[in-house]
Coordinates of C-alpha atoms and ligand atoms in Angstrom, one line a residue:
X1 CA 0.0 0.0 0.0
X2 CA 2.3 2.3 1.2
X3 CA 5.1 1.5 -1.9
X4 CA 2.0 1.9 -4.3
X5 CA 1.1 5.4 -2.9
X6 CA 4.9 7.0 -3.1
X7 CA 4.9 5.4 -6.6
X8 CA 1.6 7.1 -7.5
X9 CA 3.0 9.8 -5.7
X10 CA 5.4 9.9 -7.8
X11 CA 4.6 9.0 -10.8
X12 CA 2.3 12.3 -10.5
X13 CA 5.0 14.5 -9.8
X14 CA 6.8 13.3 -12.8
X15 CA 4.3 13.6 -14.8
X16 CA 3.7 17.4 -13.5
X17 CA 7.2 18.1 -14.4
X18 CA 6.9 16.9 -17.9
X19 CA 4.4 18.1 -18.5
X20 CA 5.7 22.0 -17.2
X21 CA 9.0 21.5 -19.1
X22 CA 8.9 23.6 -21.9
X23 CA 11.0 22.4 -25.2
X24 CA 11.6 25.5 -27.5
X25 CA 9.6 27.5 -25.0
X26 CA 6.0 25.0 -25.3
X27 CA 5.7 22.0 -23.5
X28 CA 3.6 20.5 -26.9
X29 CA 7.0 20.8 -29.1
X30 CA 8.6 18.2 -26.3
X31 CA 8.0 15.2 -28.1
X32 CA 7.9 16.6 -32.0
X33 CA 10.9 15.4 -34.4
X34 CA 13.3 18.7 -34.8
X35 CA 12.4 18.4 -38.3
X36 CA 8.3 18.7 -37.7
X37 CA 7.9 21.5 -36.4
X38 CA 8.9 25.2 -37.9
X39 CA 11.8 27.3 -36.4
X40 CA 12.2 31.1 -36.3
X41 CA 15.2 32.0 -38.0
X42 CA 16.4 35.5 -38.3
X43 CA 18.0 36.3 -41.8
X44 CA 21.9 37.9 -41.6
X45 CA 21.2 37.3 -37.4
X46 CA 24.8 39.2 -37.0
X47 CA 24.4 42.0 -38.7
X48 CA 22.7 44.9 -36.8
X49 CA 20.9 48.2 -37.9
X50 CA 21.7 49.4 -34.3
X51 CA 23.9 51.6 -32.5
X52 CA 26.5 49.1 -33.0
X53 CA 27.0 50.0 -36.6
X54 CA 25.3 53.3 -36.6
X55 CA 22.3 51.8 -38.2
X56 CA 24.0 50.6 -41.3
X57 CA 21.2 50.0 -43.4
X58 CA 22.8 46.5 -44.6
X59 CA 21.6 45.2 -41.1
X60 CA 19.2 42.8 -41.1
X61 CA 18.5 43.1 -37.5
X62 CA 17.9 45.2 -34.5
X63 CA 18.8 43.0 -31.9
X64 CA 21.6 40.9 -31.5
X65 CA 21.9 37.0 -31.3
X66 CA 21.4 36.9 -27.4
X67 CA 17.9 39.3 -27.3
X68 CA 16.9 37.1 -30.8
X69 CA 17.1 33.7 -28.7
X70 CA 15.8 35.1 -25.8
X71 CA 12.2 36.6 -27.7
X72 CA 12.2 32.8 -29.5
X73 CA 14.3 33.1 -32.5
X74 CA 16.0 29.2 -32.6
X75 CA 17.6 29.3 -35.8
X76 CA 20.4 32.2 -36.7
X77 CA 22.3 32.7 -40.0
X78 CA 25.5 34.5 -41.1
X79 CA 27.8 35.0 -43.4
X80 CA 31.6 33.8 -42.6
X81 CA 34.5 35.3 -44.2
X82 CA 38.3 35.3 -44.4
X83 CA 39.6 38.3 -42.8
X84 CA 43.5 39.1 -43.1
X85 CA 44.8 40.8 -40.2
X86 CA 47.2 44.0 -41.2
X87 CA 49.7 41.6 -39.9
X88 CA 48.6 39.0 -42.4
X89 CA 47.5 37.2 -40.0
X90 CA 44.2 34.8 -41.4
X91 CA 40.9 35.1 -39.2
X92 CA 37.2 34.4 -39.9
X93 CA 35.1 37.1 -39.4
X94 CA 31.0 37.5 -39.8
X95 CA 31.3 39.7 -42.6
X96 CA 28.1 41.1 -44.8
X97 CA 29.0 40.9 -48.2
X98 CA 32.6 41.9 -47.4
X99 CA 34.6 43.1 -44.2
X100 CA 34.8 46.1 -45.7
X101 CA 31.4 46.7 -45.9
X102 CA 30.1 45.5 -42.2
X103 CA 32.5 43.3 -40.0
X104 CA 30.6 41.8 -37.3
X105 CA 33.5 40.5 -36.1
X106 CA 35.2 37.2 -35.3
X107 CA 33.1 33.9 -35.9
X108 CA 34.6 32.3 -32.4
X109 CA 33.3 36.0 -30.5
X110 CA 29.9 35.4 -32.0
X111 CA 29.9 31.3 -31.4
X112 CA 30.9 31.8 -27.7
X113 CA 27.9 34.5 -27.1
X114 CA 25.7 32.0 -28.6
X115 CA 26.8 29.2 -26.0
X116 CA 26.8 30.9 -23.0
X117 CA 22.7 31.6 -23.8
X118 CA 22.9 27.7 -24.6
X119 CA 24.5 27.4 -20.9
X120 CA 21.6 29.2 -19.5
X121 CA 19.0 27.7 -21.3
X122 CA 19.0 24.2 -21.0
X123 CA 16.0 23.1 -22.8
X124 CA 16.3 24.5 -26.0
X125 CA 17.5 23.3 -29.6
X126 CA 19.5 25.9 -31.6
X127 CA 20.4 26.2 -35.3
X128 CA 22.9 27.7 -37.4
X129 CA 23.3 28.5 -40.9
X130 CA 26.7 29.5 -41.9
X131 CA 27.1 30.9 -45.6
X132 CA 30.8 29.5 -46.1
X133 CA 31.6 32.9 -48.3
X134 CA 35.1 32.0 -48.9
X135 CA 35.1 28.2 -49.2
X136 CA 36.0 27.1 -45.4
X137 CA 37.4 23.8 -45.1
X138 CA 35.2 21.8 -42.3
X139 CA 38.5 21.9 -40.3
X140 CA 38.9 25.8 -40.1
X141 CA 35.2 26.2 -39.1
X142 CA 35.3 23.4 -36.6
X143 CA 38.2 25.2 -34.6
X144 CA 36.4 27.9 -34.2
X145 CA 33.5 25.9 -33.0
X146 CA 36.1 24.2 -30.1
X147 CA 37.6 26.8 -29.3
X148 CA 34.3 29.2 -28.5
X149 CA 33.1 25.7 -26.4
X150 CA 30.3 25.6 -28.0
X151 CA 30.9 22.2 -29.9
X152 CA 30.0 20.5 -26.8
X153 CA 26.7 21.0 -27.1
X154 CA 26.6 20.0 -30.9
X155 CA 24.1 17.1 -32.8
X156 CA 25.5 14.8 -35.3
X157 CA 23.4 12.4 -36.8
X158 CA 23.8 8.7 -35.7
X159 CA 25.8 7.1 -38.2
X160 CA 23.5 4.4 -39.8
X161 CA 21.5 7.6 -41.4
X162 CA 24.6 10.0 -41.4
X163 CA 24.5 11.7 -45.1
X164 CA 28.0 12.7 -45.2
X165 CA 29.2 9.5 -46.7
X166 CA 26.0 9.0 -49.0
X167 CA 25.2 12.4 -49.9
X168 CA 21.5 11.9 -48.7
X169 CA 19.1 14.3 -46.3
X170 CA 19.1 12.2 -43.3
X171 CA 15.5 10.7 -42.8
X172 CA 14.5 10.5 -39.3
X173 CA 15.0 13.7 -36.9
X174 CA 15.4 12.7 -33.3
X175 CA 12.5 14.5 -30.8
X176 CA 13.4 17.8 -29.3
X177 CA 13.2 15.8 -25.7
X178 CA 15.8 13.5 -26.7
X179 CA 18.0 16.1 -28.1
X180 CA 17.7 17.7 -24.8
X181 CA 18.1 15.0 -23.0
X182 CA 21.4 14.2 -24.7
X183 CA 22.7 17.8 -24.6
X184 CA 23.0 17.8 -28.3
X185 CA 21.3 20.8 -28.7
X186 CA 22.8 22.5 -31.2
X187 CA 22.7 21.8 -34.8
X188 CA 24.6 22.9 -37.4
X189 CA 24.3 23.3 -41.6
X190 CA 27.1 25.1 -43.7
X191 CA 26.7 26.4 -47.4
X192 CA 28.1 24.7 -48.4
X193 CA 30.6 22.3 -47.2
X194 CA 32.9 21.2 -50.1
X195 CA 35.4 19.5 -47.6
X196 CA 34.0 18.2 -44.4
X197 CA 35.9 17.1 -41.7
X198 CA 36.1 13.9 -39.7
X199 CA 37.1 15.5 -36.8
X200 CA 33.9 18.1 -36.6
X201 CA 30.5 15.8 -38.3
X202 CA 28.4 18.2 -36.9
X203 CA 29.3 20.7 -39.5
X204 CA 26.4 19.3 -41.8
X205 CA 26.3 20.3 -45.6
X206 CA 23.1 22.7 -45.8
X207 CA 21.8 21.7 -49.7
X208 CA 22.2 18.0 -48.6
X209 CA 19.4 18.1 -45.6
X210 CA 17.8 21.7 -46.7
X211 CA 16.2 23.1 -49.4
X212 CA 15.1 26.8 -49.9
X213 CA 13.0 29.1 -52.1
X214 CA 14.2 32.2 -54.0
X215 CA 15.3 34.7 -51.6
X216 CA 15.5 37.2 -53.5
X217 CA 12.3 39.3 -53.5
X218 CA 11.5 43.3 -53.8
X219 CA 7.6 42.9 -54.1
X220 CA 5.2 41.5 -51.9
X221 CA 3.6 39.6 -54.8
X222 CA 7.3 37.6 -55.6
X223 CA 7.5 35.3 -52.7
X224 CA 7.3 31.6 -54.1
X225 CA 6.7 28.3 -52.3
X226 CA 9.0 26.5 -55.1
X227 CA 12.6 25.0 -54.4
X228 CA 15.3 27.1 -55.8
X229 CA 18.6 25.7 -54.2
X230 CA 19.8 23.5 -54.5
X231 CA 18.9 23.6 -58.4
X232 CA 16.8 20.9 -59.8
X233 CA 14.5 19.8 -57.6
X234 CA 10.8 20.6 -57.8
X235 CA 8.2 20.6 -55.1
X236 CA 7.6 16.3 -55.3
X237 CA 11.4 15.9 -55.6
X238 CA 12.6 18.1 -52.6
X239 CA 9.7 16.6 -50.8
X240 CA 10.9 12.9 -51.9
X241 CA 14.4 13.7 -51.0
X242 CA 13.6 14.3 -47.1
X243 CA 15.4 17.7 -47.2
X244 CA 13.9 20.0 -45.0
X245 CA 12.3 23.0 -46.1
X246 CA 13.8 26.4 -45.2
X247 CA 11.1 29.5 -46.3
X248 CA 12.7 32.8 -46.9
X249 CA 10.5 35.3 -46.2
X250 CA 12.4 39.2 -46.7
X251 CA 12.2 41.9 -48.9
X252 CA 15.2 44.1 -50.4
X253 CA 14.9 47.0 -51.6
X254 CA 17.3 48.4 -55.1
X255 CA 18.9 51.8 -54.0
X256 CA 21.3 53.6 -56.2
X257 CA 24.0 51.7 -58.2
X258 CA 22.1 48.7 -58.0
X259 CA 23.0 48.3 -54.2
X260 CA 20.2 46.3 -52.2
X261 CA 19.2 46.9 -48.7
X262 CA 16.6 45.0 -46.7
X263 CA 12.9 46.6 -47.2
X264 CA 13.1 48.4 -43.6
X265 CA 9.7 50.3 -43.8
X266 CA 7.5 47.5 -44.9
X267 CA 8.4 45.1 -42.5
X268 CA 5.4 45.6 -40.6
X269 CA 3.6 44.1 -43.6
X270 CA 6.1 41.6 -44.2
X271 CA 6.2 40.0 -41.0
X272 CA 2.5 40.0 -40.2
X273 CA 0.2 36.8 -39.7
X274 CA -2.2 38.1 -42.1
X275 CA -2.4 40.2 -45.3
X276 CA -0.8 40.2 -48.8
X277 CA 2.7 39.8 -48.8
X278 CA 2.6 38.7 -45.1
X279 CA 4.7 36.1 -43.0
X280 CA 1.5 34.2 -41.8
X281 CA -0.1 33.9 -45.5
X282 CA 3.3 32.4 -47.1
X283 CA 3.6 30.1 -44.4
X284 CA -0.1 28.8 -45.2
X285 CA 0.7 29.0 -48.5
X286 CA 3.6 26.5 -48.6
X287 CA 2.2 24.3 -45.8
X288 CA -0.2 24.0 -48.6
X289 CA 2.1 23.5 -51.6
X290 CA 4.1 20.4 -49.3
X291 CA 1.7 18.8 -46.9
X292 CA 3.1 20.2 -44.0
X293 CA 4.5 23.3 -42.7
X294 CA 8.1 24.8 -43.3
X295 CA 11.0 23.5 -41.0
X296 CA 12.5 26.9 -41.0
X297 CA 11.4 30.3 -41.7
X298 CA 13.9 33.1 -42.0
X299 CA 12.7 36.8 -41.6
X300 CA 14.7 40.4 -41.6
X301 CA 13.7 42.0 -38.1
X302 CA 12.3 39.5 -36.6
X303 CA 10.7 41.5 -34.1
X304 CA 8.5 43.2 -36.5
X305 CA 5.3 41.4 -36.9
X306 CA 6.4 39.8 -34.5
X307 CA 7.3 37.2 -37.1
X308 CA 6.7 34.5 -34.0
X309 CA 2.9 34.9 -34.5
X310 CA 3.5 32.7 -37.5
X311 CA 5.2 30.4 -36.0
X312 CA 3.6 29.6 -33.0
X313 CA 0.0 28.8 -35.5
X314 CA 2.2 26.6 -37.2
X315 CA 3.3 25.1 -34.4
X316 CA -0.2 25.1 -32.8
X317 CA 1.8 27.1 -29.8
X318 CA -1.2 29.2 -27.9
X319 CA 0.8 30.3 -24.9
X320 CA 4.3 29.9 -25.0
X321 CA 6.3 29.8 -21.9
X322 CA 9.7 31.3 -20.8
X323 CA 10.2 33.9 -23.8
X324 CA 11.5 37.6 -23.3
X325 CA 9.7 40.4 -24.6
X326 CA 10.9 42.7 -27.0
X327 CA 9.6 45.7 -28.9
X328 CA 7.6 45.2 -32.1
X329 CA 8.5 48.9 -33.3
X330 CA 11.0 49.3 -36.3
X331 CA 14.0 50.9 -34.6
X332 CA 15.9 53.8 -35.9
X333 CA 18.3 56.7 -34.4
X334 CA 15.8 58.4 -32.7
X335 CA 13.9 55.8 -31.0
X336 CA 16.8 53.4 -30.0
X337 CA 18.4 53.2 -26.7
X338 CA 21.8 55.2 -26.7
X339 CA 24.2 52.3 -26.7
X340 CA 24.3 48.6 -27.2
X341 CA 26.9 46.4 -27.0
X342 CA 28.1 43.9 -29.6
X343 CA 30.0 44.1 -33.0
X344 CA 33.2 46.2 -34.1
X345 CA 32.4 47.9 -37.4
X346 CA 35.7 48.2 -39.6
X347 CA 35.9 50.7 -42.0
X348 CA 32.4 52.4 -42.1
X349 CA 31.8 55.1 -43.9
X350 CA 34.9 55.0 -45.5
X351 CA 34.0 51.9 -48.5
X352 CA 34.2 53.5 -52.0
X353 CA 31.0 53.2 -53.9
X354 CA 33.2 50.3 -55.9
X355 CA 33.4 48.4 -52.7
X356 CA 30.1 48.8 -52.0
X357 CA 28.3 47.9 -54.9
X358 CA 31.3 44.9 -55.0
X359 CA 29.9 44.1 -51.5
X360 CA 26.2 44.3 -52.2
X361 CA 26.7 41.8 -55.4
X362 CA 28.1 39.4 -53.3
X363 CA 25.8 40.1 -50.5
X364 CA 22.7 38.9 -52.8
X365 CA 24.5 36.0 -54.2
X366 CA 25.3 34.6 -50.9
X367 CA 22.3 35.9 -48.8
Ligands
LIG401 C1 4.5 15.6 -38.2 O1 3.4 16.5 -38.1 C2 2.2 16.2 -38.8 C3 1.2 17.3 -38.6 O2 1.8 18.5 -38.4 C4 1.7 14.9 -38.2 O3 0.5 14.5 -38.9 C5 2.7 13.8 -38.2 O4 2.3 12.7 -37.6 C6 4.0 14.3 -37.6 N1 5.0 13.3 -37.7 C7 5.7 12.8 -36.7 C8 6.8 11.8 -37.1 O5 5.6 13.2 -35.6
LIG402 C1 43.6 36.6 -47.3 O1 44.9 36.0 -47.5 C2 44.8 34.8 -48.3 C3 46.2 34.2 -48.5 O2 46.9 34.3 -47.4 C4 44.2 35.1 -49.7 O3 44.0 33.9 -50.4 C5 42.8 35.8 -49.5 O4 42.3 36.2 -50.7 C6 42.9 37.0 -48.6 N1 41.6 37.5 -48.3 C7 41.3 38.8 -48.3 C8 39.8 39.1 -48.0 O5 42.1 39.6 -48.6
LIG403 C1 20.1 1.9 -41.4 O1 20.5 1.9 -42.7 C2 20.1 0.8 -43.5 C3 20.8 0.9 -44.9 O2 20.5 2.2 -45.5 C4 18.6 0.9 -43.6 O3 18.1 -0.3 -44.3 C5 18.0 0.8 -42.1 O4 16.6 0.9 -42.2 C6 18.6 1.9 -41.3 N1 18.1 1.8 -40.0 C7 17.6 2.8 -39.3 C8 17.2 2.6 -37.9 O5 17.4 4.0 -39.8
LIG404 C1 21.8 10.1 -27.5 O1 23.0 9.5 -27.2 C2 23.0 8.1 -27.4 C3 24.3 7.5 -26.8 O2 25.4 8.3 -27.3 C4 22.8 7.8 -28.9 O3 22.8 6.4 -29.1 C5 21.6 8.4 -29.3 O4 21.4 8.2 -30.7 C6 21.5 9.9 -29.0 N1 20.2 10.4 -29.3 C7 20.1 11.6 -30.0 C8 18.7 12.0 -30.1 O5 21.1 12.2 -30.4
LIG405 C1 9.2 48.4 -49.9 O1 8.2 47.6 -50.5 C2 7.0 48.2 -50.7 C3 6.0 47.2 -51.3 O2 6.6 46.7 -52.4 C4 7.2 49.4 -51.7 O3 6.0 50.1 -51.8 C5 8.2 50.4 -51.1 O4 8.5 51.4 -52.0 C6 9.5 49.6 -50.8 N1 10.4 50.5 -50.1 C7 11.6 50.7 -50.6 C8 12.5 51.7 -49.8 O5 12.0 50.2 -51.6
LIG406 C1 22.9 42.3 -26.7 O1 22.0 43.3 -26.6 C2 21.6 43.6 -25.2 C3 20.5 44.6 -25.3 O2 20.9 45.7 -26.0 C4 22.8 44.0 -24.4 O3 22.4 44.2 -23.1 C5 23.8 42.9 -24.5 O4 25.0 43.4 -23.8 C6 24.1 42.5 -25.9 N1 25.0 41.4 -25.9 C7 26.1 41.3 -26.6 C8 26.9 40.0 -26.5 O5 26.5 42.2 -27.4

């Protein structure tokens, strides 16, 4: 009798503590495969339109990675580049477009922020997107992962379904609970990945598990639910191949000299639940088009919208638990707060109209 009651006892506690533990800040997403169920992802996540950088209207962002996790975002992108040193020294450097342009600074700076919010939020799964702008071996990329810590906490797939040998999307996606459980909590995708390394099988090829529509939209009525990279695949064929779909959902807008910067003023519109051109009517739209809703969506100001609305209806999320709140409002000089920390910008103000329209080329080609 008295065995049976602690046992019930028990078993009740343990069930109140599941069912209070919140995976990706809802206790529903717990026991959902990482790959069924959609992720925030914030487009260019390390490059700010904040103090930081003066508002340098190549930011994608207003708030760096740390507030972006905090509010919900789970999935962060940037671009990594080779940045010599006036020393001639070789390091690798977030860099939009080109270091000349906006230097976010070092990969490992931005890596180790990234962990110590992983360190303090233990139930959560994290992705990264790394656009390998200068060809990366796995090797370079992977010591910047050990040496920021943060590789401790990274997923590789089990073996039998590991892609890297076969070149195909791995099929099954463990739960968010068991990824949690095994403090493998990060996870990983570089584009692209032409020489991966043994030593770090967590840096995972991003065309080989993800594919993605156009990104490159000025118009409200552009955005597209159809596969663009990796090229030829259609909607049954990216579907077939297990890849997970990744939705970009941003607008830039053409300035002088052909030089593109994200759609600042319409991101209210563009990051909605509702309404032409919206967030929340694209992700219905391709939930539509493939059966099921997006894997990832990526957004420019994430907190416009806010662009979680969207993904908490896809995720059928009604009150999610444990986020931190942070201002809808489009941010400019006059309304932000006077400092913030974060990123060292190199050479602003100073790039020749050359560099930046050199800059803004490759921006677009690797955004
Ligand atoms: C994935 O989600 C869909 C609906 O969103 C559901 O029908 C399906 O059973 C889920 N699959 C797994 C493996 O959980
Ligand atoms: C940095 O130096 C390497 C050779 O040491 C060179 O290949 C590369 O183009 C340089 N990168 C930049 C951005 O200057
Ligand atoms: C492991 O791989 C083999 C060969 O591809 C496959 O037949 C088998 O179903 C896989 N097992 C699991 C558990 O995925
Ligand atoms: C958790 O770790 C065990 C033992 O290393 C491994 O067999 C299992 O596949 C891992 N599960 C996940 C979800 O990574
Ligand atoms: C942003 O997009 C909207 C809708 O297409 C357009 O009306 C507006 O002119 C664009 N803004 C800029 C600065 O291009
Ligand atoms: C991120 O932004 C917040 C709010 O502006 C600030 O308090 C924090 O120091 C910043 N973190 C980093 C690593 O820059």
């Amino acid at each position: 009798m008295f065995i049976r009651s602690i046992l019930q006892a028990s078993a009740l506690l343990y069930t109140t503590v599941t069912a209070q533990t919140a995976c990706n800040n809802s206790p529903s997403l717990c026991s959902k495969p990482y790959n069924n169920i959609t992720h925030l992802g914030t487009h260019n996540a390390a490059f700010l339109r904040d103090a930081s950088t003066s508002f340098n209207t190549a930011g994608n962002q207003f708030y760096n990675a740390t507030v972006q996790l905090s509010a919900g975002v789970r999935l962060l992108t940037a671009q990594v580049h080779q940045f010599n040193t006036s020393s001639g020294q070789s390091e690798w450097h977030l860099c939009h477009g080109d270091c000349k342009f906006l230097d976010a600074g070092p990969l490992e700076t931005w890596l180790s922020e990234i962990k110590s919010w992983l360190d303090a939020n233990t139930n959560d799964v994290v992705t990264l997107l790394l656009v390998n702008s200068d060809r990366a071996s796995g090797s370079t990329i992977g010591t910047q992962f050990s040496a920021s810590g943060i590789d401790k906490y990274a997923y590789t797939p089990s073996s039998n379904s590991s892609s890297q040998q076969t070149g195909a999307a791995q099929q099954t996606w463990p739960t968010l609970e068991s990824m949690i459980s095994n403090n493998t909590r990060l996870v990983t995708f570089v584009a692209s990945l032409s020489t991966p390394s043994p030593q770090h099988p967590y840096l995972l090829d991003e065309f080989t598990h993800v594919f993605e529509n156009d990104f490159e939209n000025e118009s409200p009525t552009d955005y597209t639910c159809t596969p663009h990279r990796p090229s030829g695949l259609n909607t049954e064929t990216a579907l077939e191949s297990n890849r997970m779909f990744l939705m970009n959902h941003f607008l830039y807008s053409t300035q002088t000299f052909g030089i593109q910067t994200p759609n600042v003023t319409y991101t209210t519109v563009t990051n909605a639940a509702s309404g032409e051109g919206s967030l929340g009517e694209s992700v219905l739209e391709c939930s539509s088009v493939y059966g099921k809703a997006p894997t990832f969506v990526l957004v420019d100001f994430f907190n416009v919208g806010p662009a979680v609305q969207s993904v908490d209806r896809a995720n059928g999320v009604q009150s999610a638990v444990g986020r931190k709140e942070v201002s809808a409002d489009i941010v400019d000089e006059r309304t932000a707060p006077k400092s913030s920390g974060g990123a060292v910008v190199r050479g602003r103000g100073k790039a020749s109209v050359v560099a930046l329209v050199g800059a803004v080329v490759v921006a677009v080609v690797w955004a």
